[in-house]
Short mmCIF file of C-alpha atoms in Angstrom, two decimals:
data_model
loop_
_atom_site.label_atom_id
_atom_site.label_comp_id
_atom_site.label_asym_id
_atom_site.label_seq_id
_atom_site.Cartn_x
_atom_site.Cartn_y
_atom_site.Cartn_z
CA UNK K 1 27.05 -8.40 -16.95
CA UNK K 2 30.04 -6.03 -17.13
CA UNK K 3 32.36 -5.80 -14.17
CA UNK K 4 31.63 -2.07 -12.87
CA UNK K 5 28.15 -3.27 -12.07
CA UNK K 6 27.77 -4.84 -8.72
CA UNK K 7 27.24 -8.06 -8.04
CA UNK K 8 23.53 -8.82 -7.37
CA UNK K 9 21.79 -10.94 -4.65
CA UNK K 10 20.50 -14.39 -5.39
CA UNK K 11 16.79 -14.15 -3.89
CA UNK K 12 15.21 -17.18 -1.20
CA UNK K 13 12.17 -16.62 -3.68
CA UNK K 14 14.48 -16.51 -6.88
CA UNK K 15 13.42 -20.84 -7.91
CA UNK K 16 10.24 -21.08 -6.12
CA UNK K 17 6.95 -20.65 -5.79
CA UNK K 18 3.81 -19.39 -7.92
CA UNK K 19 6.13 -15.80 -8.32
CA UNK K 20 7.82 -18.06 -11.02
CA UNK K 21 4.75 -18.49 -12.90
CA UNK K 22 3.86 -14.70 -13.25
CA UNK K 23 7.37 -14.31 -14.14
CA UNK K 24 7.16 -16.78 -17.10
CA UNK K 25 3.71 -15.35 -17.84
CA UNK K 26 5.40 -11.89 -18.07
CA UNK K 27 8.23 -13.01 -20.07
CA UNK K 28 5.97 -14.91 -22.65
CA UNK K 29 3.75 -11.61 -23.54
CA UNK K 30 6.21 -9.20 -23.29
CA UNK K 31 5.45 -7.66 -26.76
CA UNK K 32 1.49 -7.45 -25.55
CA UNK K 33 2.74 -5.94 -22.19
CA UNK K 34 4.76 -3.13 -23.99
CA UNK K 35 2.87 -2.52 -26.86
CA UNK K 36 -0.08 -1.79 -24.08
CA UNK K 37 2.12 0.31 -22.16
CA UNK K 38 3.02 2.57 -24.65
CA UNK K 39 -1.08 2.92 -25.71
CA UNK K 40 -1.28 3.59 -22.44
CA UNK K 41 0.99 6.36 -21.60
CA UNK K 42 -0.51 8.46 -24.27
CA UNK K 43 -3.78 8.12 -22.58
CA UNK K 44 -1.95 8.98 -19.59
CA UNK K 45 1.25 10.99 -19.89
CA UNK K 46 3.36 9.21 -16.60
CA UNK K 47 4.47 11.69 -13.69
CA UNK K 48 8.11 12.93 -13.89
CA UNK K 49 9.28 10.75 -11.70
CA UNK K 50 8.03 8.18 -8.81
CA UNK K 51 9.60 5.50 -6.46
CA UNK K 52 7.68 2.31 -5.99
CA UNK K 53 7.67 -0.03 -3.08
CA UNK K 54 7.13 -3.16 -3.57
CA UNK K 55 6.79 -6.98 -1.71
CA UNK K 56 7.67 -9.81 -3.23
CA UNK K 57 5.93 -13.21 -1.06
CA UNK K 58 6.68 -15.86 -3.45
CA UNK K 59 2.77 -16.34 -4.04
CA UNK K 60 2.37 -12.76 -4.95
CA UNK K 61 4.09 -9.10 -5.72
CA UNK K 62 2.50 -6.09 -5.53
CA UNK K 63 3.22 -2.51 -4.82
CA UNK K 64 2.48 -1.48 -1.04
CA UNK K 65 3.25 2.46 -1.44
CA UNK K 66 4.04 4.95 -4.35
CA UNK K 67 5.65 7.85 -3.70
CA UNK K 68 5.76 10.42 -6.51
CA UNK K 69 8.18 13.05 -4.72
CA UNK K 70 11.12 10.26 -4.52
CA UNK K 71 14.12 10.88 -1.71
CA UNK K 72 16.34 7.89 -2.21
CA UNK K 73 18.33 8.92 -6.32
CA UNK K 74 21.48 8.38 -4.20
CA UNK K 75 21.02 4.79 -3.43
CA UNK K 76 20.48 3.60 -6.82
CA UNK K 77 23.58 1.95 -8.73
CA UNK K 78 25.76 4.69 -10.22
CA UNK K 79 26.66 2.52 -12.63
CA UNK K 80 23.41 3.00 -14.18
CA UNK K 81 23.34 6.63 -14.30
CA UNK K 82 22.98 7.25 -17.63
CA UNK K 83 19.77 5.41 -17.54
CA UNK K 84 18.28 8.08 -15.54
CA UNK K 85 20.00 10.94 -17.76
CA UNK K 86 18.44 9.64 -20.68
CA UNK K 87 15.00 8.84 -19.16
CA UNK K 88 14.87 12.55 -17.11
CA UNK K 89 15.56 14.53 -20.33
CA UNK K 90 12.67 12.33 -22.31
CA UNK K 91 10.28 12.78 -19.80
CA UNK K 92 11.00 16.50 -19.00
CA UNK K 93 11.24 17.34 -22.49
CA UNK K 94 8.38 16.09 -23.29
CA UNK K 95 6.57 17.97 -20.55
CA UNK K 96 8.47 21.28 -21.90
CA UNK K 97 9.77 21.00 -24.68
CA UNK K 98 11.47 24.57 -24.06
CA UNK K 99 12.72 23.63 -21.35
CA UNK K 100 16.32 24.81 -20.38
CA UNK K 101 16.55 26.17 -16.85
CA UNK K 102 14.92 23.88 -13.79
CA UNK K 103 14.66 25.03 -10.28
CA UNK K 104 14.43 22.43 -8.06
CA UNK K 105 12.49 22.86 -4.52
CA UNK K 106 13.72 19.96 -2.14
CA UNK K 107 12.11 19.31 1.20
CA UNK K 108 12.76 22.11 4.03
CA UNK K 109 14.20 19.62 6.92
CA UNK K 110 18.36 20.73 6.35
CA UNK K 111 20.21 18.07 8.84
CA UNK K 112 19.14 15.09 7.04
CA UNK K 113 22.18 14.69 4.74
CA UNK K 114 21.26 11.76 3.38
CA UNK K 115 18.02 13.62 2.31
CA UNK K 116 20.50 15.72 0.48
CA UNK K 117 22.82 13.39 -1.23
CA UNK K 118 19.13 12.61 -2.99
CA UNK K 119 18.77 15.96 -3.74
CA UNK K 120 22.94 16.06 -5.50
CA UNK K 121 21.78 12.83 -7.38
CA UNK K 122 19.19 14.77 -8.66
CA UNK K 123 20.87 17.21 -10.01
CA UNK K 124 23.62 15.44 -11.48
CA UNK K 125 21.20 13.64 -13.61
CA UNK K 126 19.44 16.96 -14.70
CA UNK K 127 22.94 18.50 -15.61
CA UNK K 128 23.82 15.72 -17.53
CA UNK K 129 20.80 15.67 -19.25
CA UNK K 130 21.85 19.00 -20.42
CA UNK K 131 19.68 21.27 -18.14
CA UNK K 132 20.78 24.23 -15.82
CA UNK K 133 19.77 23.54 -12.66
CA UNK K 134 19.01 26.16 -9.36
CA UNK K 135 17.92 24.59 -5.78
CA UNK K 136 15.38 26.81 -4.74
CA UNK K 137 13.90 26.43 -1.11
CA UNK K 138 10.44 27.33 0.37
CA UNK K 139 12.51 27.91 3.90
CA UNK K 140 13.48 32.49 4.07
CA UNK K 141 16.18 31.42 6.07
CA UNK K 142 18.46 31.45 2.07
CA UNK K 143 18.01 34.64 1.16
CA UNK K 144 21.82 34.88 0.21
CA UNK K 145 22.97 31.98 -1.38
CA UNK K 146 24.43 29.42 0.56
CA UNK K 147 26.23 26.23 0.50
CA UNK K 148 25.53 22.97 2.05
CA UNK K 149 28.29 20.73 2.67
CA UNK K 150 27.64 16.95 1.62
CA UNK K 151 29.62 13.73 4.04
CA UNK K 152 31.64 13.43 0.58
CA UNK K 153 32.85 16.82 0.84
CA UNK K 154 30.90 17.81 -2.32
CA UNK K 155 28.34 21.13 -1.71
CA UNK K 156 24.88 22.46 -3.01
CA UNK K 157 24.39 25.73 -3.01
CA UNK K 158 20.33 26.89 -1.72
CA UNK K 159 18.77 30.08 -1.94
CA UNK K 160 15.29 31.08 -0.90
CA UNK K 161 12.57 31.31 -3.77
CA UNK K 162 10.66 34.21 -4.67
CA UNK K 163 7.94 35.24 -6.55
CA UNK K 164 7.44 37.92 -9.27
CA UNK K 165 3.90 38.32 -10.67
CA UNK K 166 2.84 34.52 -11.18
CA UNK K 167 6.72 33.71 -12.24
CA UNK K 168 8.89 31.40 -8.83
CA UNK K 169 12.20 32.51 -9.60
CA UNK K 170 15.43 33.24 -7.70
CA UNK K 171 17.01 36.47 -7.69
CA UNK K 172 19.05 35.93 -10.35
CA UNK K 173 17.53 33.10 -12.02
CA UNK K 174 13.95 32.53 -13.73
CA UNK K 175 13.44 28.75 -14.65
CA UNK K 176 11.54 27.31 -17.39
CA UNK K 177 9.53 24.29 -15.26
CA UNK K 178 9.88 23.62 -11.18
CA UNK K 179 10.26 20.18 -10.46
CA UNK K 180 9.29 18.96 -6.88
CA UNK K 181 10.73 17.10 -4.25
CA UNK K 182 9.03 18.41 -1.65
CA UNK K 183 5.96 16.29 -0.92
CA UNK K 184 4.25 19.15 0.69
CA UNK K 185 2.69 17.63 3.94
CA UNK K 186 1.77 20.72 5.15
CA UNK K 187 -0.12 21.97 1.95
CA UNK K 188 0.35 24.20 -1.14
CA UNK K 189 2.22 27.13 0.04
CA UNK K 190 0.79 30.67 -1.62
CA UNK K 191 4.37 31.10 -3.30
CA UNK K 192 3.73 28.29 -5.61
CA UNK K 193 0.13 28.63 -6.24
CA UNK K 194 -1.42 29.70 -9.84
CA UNK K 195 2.36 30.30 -11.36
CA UNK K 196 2.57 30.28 -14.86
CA UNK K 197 5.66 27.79 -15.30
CA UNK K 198 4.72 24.24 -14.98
CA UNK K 199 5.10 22.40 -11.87
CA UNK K 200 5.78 18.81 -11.91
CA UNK K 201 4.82 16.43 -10.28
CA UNK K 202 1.53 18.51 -9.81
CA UNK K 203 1.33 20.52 -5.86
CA UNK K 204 -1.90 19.48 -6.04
CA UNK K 205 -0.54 15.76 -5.36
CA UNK K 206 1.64 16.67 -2.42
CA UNK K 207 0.25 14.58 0.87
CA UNK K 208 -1.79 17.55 2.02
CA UNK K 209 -4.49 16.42 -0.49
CA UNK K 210 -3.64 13.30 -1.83
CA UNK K 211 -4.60 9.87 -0.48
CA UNK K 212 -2.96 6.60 -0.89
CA UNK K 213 -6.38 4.99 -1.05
CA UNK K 214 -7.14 6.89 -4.31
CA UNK K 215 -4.41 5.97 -6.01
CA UNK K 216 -4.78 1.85 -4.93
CA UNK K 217 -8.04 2.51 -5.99
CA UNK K 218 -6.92 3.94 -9.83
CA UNK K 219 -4.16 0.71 -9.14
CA UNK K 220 -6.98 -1.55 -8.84
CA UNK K 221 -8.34 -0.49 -11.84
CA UNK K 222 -5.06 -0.71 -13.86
CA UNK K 223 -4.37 -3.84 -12.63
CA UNK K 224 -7.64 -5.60 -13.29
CA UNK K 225 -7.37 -4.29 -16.84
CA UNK K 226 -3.58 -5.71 -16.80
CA UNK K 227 -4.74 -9.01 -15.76
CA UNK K 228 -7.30 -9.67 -18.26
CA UNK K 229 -4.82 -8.82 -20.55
CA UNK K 230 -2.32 -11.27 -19.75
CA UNK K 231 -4.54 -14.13 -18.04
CA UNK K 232 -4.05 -13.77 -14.67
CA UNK K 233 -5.80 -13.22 -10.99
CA UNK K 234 -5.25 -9.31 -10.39
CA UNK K 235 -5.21 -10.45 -6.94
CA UNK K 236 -1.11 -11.74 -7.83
CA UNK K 237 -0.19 -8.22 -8.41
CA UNK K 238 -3.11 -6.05 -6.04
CA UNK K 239 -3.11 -5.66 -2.56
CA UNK K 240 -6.94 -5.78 -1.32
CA UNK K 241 -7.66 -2.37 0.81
CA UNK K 242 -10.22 -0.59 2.63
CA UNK K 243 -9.98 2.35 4.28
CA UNK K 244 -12.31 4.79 6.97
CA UNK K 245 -13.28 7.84 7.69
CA UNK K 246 -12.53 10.23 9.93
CA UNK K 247 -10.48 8.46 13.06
CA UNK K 248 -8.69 9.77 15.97
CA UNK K 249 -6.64 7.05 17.70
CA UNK K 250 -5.95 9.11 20.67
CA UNK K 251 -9.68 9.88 21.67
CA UNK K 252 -10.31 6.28 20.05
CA UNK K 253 -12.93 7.90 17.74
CA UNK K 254 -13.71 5.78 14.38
CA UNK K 255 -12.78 2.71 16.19
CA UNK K 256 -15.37 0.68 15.53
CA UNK K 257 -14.93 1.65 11.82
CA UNK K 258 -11.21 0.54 12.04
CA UNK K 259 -12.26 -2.65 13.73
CA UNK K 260 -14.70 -3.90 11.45
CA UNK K 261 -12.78 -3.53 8.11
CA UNK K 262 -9.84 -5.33 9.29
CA UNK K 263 -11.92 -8.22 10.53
CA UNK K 264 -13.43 -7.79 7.01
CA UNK K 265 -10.49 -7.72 4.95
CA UNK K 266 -8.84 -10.04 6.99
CA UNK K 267 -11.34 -12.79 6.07
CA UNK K 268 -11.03 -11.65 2.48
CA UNK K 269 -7.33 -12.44 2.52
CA UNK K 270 -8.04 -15.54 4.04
CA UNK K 271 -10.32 -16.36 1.15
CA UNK K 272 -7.93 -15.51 -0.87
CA UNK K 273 -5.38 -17.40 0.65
CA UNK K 274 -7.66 -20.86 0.68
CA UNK K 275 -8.12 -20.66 -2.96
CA UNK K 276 -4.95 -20.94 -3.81
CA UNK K 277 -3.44 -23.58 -1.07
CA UNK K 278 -1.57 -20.26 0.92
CA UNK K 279 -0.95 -21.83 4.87
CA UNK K 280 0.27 -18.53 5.89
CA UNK K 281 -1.65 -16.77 8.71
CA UNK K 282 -3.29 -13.22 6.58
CA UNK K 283 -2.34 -10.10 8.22
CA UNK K 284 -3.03 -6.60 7.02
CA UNK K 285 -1.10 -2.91 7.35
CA UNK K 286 -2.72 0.09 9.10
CA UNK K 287 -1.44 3.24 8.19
CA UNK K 288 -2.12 7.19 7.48
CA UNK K 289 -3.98 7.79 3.96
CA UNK K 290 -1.66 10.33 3.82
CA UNK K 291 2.52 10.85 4.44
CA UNK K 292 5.82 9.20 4.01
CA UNK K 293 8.85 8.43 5.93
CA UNK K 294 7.28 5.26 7.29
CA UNK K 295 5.32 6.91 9.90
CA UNK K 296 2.14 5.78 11.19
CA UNK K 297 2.14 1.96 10.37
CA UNK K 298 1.59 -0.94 12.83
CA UNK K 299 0.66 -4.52 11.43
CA UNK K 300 -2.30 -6.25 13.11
CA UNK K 301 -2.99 -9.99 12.72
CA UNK K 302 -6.56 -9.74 14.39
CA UNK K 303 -9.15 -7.20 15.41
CA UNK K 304 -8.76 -7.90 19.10
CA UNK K 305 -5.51 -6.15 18.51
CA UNK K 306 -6.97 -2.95 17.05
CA UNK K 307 -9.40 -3.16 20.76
CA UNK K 308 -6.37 -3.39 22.67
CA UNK K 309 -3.57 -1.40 21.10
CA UNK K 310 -1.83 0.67 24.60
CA UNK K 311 -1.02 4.93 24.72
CA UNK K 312 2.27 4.57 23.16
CA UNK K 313 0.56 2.87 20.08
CA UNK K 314 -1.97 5.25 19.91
CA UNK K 315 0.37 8.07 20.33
CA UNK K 316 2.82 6.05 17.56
CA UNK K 317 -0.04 6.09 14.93
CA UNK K 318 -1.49 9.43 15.42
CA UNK K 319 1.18 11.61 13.94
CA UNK K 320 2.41 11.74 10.56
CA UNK K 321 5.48 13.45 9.04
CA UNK K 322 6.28 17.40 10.65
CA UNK K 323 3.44 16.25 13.33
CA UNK K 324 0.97 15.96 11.17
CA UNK K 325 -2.50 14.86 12.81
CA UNK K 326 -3.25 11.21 11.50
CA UNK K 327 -7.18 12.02 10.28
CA UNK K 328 -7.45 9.19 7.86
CA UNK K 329 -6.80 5.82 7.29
CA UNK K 330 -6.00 2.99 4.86
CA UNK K 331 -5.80 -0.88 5.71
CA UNK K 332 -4.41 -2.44 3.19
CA UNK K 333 -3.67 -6.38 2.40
CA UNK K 334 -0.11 -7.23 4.23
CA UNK K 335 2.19 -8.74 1.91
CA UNK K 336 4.70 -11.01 3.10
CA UNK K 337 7.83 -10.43 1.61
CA UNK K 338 10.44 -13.82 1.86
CA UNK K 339 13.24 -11.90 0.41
CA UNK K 340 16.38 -11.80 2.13
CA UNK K 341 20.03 -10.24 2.29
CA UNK K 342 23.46 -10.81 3.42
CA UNK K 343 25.00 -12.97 5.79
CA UNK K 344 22.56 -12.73 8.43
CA UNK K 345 19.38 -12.96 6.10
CA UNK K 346 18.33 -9.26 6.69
CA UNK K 347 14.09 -9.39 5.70
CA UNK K 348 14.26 -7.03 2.35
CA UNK K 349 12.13 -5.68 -0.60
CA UNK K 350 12.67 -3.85 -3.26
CA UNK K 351 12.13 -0.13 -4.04
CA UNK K 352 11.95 0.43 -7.86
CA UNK K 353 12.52 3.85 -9.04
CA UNK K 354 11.37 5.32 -12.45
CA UNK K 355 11.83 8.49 -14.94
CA UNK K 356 8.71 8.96 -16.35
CA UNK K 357 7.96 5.53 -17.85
CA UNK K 358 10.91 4.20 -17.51
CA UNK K 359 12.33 1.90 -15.15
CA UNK K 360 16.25 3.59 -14.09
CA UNK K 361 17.19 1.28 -10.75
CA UNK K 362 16.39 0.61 -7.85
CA UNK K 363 17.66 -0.70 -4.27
CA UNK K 364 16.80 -2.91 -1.48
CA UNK K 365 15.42 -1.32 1.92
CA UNK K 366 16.80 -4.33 4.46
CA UNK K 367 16.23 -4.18 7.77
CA UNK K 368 17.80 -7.28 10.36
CA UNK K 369 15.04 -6.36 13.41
CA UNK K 370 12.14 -6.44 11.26
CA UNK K 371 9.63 -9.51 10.46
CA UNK K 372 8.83 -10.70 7.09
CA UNK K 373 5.02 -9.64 8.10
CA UNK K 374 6.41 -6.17 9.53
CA UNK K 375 7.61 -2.28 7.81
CA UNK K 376 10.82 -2.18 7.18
CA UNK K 377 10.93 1.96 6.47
CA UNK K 378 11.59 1.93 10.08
CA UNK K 379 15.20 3.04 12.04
CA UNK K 380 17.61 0.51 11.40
CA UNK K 381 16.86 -0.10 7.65
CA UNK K 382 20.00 -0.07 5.33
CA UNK K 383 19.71 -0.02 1.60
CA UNK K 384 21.83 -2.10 -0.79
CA UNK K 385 21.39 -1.07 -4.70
CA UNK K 386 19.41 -3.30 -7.18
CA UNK K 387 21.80 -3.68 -10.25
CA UNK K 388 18.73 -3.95 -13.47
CA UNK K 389 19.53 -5.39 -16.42
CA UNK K 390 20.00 -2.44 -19.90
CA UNK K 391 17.01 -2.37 -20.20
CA UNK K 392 15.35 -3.61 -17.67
CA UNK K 393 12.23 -3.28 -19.69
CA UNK K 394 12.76 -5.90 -22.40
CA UNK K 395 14.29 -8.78 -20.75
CA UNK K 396 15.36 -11.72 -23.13
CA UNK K 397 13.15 -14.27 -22.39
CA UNK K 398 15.80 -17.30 -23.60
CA UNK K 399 16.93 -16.47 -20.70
CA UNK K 400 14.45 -18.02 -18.36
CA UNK K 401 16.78 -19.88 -16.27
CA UNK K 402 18.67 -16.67 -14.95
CA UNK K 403 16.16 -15.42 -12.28
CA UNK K 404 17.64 -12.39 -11.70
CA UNK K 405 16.44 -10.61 -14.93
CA UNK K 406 12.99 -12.20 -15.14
CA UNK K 407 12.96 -11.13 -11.43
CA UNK K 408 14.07 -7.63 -12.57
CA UNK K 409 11.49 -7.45 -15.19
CA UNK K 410 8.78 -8.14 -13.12
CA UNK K 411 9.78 -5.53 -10.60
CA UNK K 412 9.55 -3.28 -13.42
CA UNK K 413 6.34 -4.15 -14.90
CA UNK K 414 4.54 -3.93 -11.67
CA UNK K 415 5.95 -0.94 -10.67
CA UNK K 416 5.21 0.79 -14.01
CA UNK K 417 1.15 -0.13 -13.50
CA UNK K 418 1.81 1.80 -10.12
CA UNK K 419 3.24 4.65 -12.34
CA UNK K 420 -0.05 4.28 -14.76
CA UNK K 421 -2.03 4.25 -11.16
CA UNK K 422 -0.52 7.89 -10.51
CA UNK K 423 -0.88 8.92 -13.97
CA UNK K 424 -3.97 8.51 -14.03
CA UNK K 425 -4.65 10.32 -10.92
CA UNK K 426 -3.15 12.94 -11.83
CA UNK K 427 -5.67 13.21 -15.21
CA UNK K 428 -7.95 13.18 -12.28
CA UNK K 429 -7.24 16.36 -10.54
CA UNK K 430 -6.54 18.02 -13.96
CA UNK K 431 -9.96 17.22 -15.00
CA UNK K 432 -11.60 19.07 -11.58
#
């Protein structure tokens, strides 16, 4: 490892456990694993880019969310920047090949700075990568240029987006492809709907219309044909789900729907956990089908605690992100995650971030007040970066001993079958 990358650290997990098993199991078919990976992504071309959360218990790892409008570019390792230069311009070439100009339309909340340090990250990689780049925002309150001053004293200068026939343009500049990070909670607005330059990821798969339990249920599917591939129990690399109708927490409507799926899945875990010799008590995650930001999610251990949960609670999980009413639901397998970090053994997991179909970094969200049955997207989370090996894809397997790369390697390959997941949905809503 050179000495400008930092120093990564050593995982509770890292010598224990089953988790070393599907690492060696990774590690011994890597040239199956990418040669189906690349079939793969010319079934499915991958989105332009993604962020993948995932939990790592030891006994299992699996993804728990997938975001594919990613706010988080500038707590990735810098010294792997060139990783993402290299993987942005494949995967945006190859959705444009003409591509030159890119206007990029971030989210519309302006005091977040960290938000916008993403945002800089973002661009830096796209300039590199030899594109020019606009920030164009859905907000009218830009309709002179203006600049935005970053904590590092660096700025980004935002103007409000127009629209001339079916072209989203500025005044002065007409781009070639809009890429998103705006995960458009509160639906497509009409500016960017039926324009002729190609938006990626697709609006169509902002969290207005798109559902977490579709795209477990697409994961589900990847990951059982993964598994057969490679010999293993999709449940090692799949969190079990379910997921309800309509519900209203506050008027306790679809409650008895909640109820009895977590007392079902609960005893499906449980199952689970008996056939393979797991003493751990099962738990599962309740949380909005729809959203980001960490909103909306309460662990329950039983179903008496679904009967019982108090107003605050209630009030808690019945708004998303910008207020959002909570109408839908997914309960999804909890995954304990025993990683840890720093002197006082802050609970952790890692967030891998990806390019297209390749992996480019990724960080640790830590959080000291949190449980290793809990979220940790919550207030008081830090993030420290991942440092992946070059590449991170095509570990050396002699090298079997040194945890960390296996380790890195299978963050990557699960991650990536959560990037085939999206994929994949995304040839769905194409195909409507």
């Amino acid at each position: 490892m050179q000495n400008t990358i930092q120093p990564t650290p050593r995982l509770v997990t890292a010598l224990t456990g089953p988790l070393r098993e599907l690492e060696t199991q990774l590690l011994s078919r890597q040239e199956e694993i990418e040669n189906w990976f690349q079939a793969q992504w010319l079934l499915s071309p991958p989105p332009a880019y993604g962020s993948v959360d995932l939990r790592n218990a030891g006994f299992k790892l699996a993804p728990v969310d997938m975001n594919l409008f990613p706010a988080g570019f500038n707590n990735l390792n810098s010294a792997f920047l060139s990783l993402s230069v290299e993987a942005a311009r494949t995967v945006l070439t190859e959705t444009l090949p003409i591509a030159k100009k890119i206007l990029l339309i971030p989210e519309s909340h302006t005091r977040n700075l960290f938000y916008w340090e993403n945002v800089a990250a973002i661009v830096e990689t796209l300039e590199q990568g030899g594109f020019e780049v606009r920030i164009g925002s859905l907000l009218p309150d830009y309709k002179d240029p203006s600049e935005l001053t970053l904590k590092n004293g660096s700025t980004l200068t935002i103007q409000t987006i127009v629209r001339e026939e079916n072209t989203v343009c500025l005044p002065d500049f007409i781009p070639d492809l809009i890429l998103l990070n705006n995960d458009l909670s509160d639906g497509i607005p009409s500016i960017l709907q039926d324009v002729q330059q190609p938006i990626v990821p697709p609006a169509e798969l902002g969290w207005s219309q798109r559902l977490k339990s579709n795209h477990f249920q697409f994961y589900a599917e990847v990951s059982d044909e993964f598994a057969k591939l490679i010999d293993i129990d999709p449940w090692v690399i799949a969190p079990l789900f379910r997921h309800c109708g309509e519900i209203d927490f506050m008027q306790r409507d679809g409650e008895d729907c909640l109820t009895s799926n977590v007392e079902q899945l609960l005893e499906l875990i449980q199952q689970k956990y008996t056939e393979n010799s797991i003493t751990e008590k099962p738990f599962v995650i309740v949380k909005a089908d729809a959203g980001t930001y960490g909103m909306a999610v309460m662990t329950v251990r039983s179903a008496d605690e679904v009967r019982s949960l108090n107003r605050k609670q209630r009030t808690s999980m019945s708004k998303s992100k910008g207020g959002q009413h909570v109408q839908k639901i997914i309960i999804q397998e909890g995954v304990y995650t025993f990683e840890t970090f720093g002197d006082n053994n802050g609970v952790a997991e890692p967030v891998v971030y990806m390019w297209g179909q390749r992996v480019v970094g990724g960080f640790y969200r830590v959080h000291k007040d949190r449980g290793v049955d809990e979220n940790l997207n919550s207030p008081g989370m830090h993030f420290e970066p991942l440092a992946f090996m070059t590449p991170c894809q095509k570990p050396n397997a002699t090298d079997l001993p040194k945890e960390c790369q296996n380790r890195f390697y299978a963050y990557g390959v699960i991650a990536r079958l959560s990037m085939l997941a999206a994929a994949r949905e995304i040839l769905d809503i194409q195909s409507i």
